[in-house]
XYZ file of C-alpha atoms in Angstrom:
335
model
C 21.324 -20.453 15.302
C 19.620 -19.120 17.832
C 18.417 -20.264 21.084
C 15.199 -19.587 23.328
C 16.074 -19.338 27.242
C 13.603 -21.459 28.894
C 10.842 -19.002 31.156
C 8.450 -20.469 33.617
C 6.417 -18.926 36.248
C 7.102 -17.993 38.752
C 11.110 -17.691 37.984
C 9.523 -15.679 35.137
C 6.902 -13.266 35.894
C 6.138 -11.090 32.781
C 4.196 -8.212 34.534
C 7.589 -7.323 36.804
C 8.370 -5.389 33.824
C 5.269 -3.911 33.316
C 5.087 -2.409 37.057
C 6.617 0.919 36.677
C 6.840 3.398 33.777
C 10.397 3.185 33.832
C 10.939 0.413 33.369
C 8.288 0.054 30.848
C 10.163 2.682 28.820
C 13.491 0.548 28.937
C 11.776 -2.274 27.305
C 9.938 -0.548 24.364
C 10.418 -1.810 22.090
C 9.532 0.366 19.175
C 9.418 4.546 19.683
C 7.108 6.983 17.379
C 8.151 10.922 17.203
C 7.516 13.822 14.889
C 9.952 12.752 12.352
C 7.676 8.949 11.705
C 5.097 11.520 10.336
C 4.092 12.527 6.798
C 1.400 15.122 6.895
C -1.448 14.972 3.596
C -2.471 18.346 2.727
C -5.054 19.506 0.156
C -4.671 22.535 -1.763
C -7.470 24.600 -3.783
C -6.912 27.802 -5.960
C -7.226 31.033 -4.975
C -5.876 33.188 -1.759
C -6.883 33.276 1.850
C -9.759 30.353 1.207
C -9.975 27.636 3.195
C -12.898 24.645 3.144
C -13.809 22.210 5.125
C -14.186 18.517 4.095
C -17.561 17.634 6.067
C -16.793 13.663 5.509
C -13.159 14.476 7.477
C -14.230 16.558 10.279
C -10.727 18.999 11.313
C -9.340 18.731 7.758
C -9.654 21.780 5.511
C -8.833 22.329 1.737
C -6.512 25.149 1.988
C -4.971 28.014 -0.778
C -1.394 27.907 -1.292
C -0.877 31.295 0.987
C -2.751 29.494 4.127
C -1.368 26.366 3.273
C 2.389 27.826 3.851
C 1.542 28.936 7.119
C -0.137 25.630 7.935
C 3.493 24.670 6.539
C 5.529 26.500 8.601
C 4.261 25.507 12.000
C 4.042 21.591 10.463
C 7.883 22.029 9.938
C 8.717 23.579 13.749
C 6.961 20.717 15.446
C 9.620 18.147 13.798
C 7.488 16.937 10.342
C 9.732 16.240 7.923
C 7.358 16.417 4.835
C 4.312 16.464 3.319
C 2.219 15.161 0.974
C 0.122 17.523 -1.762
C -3.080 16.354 -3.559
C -4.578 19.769 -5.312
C -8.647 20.240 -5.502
C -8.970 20.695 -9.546
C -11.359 23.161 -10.720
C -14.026 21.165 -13.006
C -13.286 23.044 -15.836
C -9.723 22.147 -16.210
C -10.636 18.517 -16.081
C -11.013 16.485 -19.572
C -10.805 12.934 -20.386
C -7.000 13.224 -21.154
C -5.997 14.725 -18.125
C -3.846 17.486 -19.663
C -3.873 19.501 -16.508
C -1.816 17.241 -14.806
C 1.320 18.485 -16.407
C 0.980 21.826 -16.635
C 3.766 23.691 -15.671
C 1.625 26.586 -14.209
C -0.474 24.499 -13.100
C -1.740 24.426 -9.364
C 0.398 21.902 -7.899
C 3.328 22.743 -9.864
C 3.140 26.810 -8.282
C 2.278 24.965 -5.065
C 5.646 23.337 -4.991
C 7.689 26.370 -6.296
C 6.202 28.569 -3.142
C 6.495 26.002 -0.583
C 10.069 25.126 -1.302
C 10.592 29.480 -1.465
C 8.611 29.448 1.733
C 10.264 26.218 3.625
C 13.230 24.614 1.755
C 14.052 21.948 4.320
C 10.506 20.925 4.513
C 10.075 17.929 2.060
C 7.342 18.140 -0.147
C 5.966 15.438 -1.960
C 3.553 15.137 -4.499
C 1.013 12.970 -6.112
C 1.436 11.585 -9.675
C -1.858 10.578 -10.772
C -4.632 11.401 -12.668
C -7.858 10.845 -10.969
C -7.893 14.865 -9.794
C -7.590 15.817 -13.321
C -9.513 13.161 -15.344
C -13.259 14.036 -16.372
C -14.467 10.577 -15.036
C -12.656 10.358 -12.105
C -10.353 7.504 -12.987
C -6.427 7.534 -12.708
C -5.691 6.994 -16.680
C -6.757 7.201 -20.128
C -10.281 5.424 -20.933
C -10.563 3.087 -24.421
C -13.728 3.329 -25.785
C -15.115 0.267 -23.627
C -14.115 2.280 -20.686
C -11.335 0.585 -19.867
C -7.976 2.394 -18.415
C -5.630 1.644 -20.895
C -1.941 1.421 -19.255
C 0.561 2.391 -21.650
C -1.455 5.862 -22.790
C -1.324 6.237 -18.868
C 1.749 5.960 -18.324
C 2.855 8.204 -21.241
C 0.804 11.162 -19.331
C 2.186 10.393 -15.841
C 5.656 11.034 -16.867
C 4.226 14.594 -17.947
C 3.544 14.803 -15.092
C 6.369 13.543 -13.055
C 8.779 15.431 -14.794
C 6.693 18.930 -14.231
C 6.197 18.270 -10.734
C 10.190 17.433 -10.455
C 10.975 20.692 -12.111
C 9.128 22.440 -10.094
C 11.078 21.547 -7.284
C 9.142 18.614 -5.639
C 11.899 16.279 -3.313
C 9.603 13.222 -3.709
C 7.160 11.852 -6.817
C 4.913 9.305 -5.398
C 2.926 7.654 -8.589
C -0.443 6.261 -6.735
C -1.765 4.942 -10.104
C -1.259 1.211 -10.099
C -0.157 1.587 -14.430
C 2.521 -1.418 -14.666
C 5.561 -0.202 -15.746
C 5.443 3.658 -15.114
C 8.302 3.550 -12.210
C 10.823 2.332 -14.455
C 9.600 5.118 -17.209
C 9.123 7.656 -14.679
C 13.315 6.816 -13.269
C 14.265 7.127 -16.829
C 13.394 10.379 -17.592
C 14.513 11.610 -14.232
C 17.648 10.480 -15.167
C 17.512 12.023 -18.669
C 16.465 15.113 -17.286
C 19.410 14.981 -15.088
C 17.153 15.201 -12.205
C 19.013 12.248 -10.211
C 18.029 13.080 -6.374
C 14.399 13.682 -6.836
C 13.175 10.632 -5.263
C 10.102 8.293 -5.892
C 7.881 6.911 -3.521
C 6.157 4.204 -5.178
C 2.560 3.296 -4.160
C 3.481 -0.082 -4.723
C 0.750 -1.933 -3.029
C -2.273 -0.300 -3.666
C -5.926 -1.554 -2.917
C -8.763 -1.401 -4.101
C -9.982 -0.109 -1.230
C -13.695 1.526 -0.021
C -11.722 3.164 3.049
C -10.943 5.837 0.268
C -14.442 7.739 0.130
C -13.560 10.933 2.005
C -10.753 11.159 0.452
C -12.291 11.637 -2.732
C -14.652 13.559 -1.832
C -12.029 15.836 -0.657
C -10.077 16.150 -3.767
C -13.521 16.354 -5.963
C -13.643 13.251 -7.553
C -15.789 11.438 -6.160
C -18.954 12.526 -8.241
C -16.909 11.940 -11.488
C -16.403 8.223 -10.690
C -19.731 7.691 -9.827
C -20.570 4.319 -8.951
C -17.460 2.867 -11.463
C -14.628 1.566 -9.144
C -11.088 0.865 -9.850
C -10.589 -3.084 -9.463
C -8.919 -3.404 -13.192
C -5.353 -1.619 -11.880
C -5.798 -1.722 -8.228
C -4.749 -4.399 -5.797
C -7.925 -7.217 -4.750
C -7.987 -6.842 -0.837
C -7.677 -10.720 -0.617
C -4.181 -11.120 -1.916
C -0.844 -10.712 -0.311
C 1.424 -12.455 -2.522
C 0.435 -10.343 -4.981
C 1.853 -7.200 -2.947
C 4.743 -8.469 -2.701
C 5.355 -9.002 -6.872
C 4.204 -5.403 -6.816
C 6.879 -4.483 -4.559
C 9.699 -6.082 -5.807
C 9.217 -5.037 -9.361
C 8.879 -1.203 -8.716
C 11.987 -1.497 -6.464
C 14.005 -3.277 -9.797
C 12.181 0.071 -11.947
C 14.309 2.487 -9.722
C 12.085 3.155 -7.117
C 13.521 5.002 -3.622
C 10.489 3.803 -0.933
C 7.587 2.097 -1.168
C 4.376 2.257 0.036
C 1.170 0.102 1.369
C -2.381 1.864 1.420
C -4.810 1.453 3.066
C -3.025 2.158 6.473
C -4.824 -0.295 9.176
C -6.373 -3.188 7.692
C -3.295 -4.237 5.935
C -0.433 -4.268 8.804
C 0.023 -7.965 7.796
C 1.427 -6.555 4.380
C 3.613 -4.045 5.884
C 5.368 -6.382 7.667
C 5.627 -8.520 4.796
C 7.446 -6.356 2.515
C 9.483 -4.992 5.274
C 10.754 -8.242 6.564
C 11.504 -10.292 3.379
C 12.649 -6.657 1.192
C 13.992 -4.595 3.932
C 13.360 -1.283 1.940
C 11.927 1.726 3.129
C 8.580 1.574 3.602
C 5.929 3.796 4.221
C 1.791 3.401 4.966
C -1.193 5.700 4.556
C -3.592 5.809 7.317
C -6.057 6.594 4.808
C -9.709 9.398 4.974
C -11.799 6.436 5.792
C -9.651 5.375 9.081
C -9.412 9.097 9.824
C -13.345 9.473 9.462
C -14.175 5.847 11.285
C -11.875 7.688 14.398
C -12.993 11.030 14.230
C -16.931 9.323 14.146
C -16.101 7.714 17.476
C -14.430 10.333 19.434
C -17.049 12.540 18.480
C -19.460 9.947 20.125
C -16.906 9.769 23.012
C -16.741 6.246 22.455
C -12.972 6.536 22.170
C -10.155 8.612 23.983
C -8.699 10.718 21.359
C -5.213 11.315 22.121
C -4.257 7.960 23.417
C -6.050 6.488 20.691
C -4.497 8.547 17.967
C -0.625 7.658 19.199
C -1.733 4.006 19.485
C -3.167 3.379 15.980
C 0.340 5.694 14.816
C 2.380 3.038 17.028
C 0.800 0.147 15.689
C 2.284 0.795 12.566
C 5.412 1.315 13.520
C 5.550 -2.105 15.193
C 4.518 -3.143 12.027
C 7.332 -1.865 10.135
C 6.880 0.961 8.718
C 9.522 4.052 8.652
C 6.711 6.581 8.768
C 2.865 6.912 8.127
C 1.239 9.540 5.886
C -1.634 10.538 8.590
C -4.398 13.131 8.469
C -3.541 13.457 12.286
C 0.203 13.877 12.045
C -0.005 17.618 13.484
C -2.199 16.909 16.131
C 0.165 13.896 16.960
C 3.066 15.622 16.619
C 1.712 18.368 19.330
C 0.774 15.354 21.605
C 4.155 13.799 21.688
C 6.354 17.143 21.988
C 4.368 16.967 25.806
């Protein structure tokens, strides 16, 4: 039971409070550091190259020898992981996506030398196949060109398990295939590979705030104008999120996440009120971008603006937020 103490003004004046930063402080009631922050990286082939990704102004595509020092210094100012989506060379890409598990391939070395290079830095990395896929999609096409789930599947727990032997801490499918947490736990646990962890993209949209993204990764001119509405989540529904949630928790997965970042703080709160589970949000490219666009315009203060939008999520619910800015923020709030 609970019970509401009557306020009225002027007994009650809410901006006493409010009057110093002390006292401000004491009455905070949520608190965002270094270790809230999950830093998205993108790595390329090659040594000492690194690219710029003109849709994401500050983010680079880095080789794996640049991206451990970028590593390094992410790890002394208090991040405790990060996330790894590789830039695919277009040869290596075919309709079956048999890159994606290849045990030498880029994101599997990737792991092995960061882990060599920083052990206690988490790494985690991205099961899916739209890198890899000729078309740009995130499974196996029928002949209708339709992304059939169950052939799907069956590759991303190739890839899973190479990415796990490698030495990743976290998987984190971001395919929207039904089913593939439960098959992805099983063959952890076959493999005998018990603590590697999965973060589940659990809820998903089908989202245009993803465009920089892609074209960051290189697969943007694959998918063309084709979208992916058929496996990922319809930006009207909530309920829906929820089902999503609850059924890759009961498949074995660790934490969950929401993505798009922003937009969807309504279903963040959701899952983290009625499931109480770990749960995680992406501040996706296209919230990145939409900032960047207006501080570059001065139309926004940066810095403020950057540890507000982090906050808001935390008031939302979330544990931590997988942000393009999380070095920068990290920098601003060791002040």
């Amino acid at each position: 039971m609970s019970f509401t103490i009557p306020r009225q003004y002027p007994g009650t004046r809410m901006r006493r409070m409010r009057k110093d930063d002390f006292s401000r402080r004491l009455m905070a009631e949520n608190t965002l550091t270094a270790a809230d922050l999950i830093w998205p990286v993108f790595v390329l082939e090659g040594s000492n190259r690194r690219e710029a990704v003109p849709s994401m102004p500050g983010v680079e595509r880095l080789s794996i020898d640049l991206l451990i020092e970028e590593a390094r210094e992410a790890q002394a100012l208090g991040i405790p992981a990060l996330a790894l989506f590789p830039v695919i060379d277009p040869e290596l890409k075919n309709e079956l996506a048999e890159e994606a598990y290849n045990a030498s391939g880029l994101v599997q070395r990737c792991v092995r030398e960061l882990k060599a290079a920083c052990p206690a830095l988490g790494i985690i990395t991205d099961v899916a196949l739209d890198p890899y896929t000729s078309h740009g999609q995130d499974g196996i096409l029928d002949e209708a060109g339709y992304v059939q789930n169950d052939r799907t599947v069956e590759v991303l727990i190739k890839q899973a398990l190479s990415h796990a032997e490698a030495g990743a801490d976290v998987v984190a499918p971001s395919d929207m295939m039904d089913g593939r947490i439960g098959e992805i736990r099983r063959l952890l646990e076959q493999e005998r590979l018990h603590n590697t962890r999965i973060m589940a993209y659990s809820a998903k949209y089908a989202s245009r705030y993803y465009g920089p993204f892609r074209d960051a990764v290189g697969s943007a001119g694959n998918l063309g104008k084709a979208d992916k509405s058929t496996y990922q989540m319809d930006p009207a529904n909530g309920d829906e999120a929820l089902q999503e949630v609850a059924m890759d928790l009961a498949e074995g997965a660790d934490m969950v996440m929401i993505k798009p970042g922003m937009p969807y703080l309504d279903v963040v709160r959701r899952v983290k009120d009625e499931l109480r589970v770990p749960t995680y949000a992406y501040q996706v490219s296209g919230e990145y971008a939409m900032h960047m666009a207006a501080f570059e315009r001065g139309w926004l203060e940066d810095d403020k603006v950057i540890l507000e939008s982090l906050m808001c999520f935390k008031r939302a619910g979330a544990d931590a937020v997988l942000t393009y800015f999380a070095k920068r923020a990290a920098r601003l709030l060791a002040k």
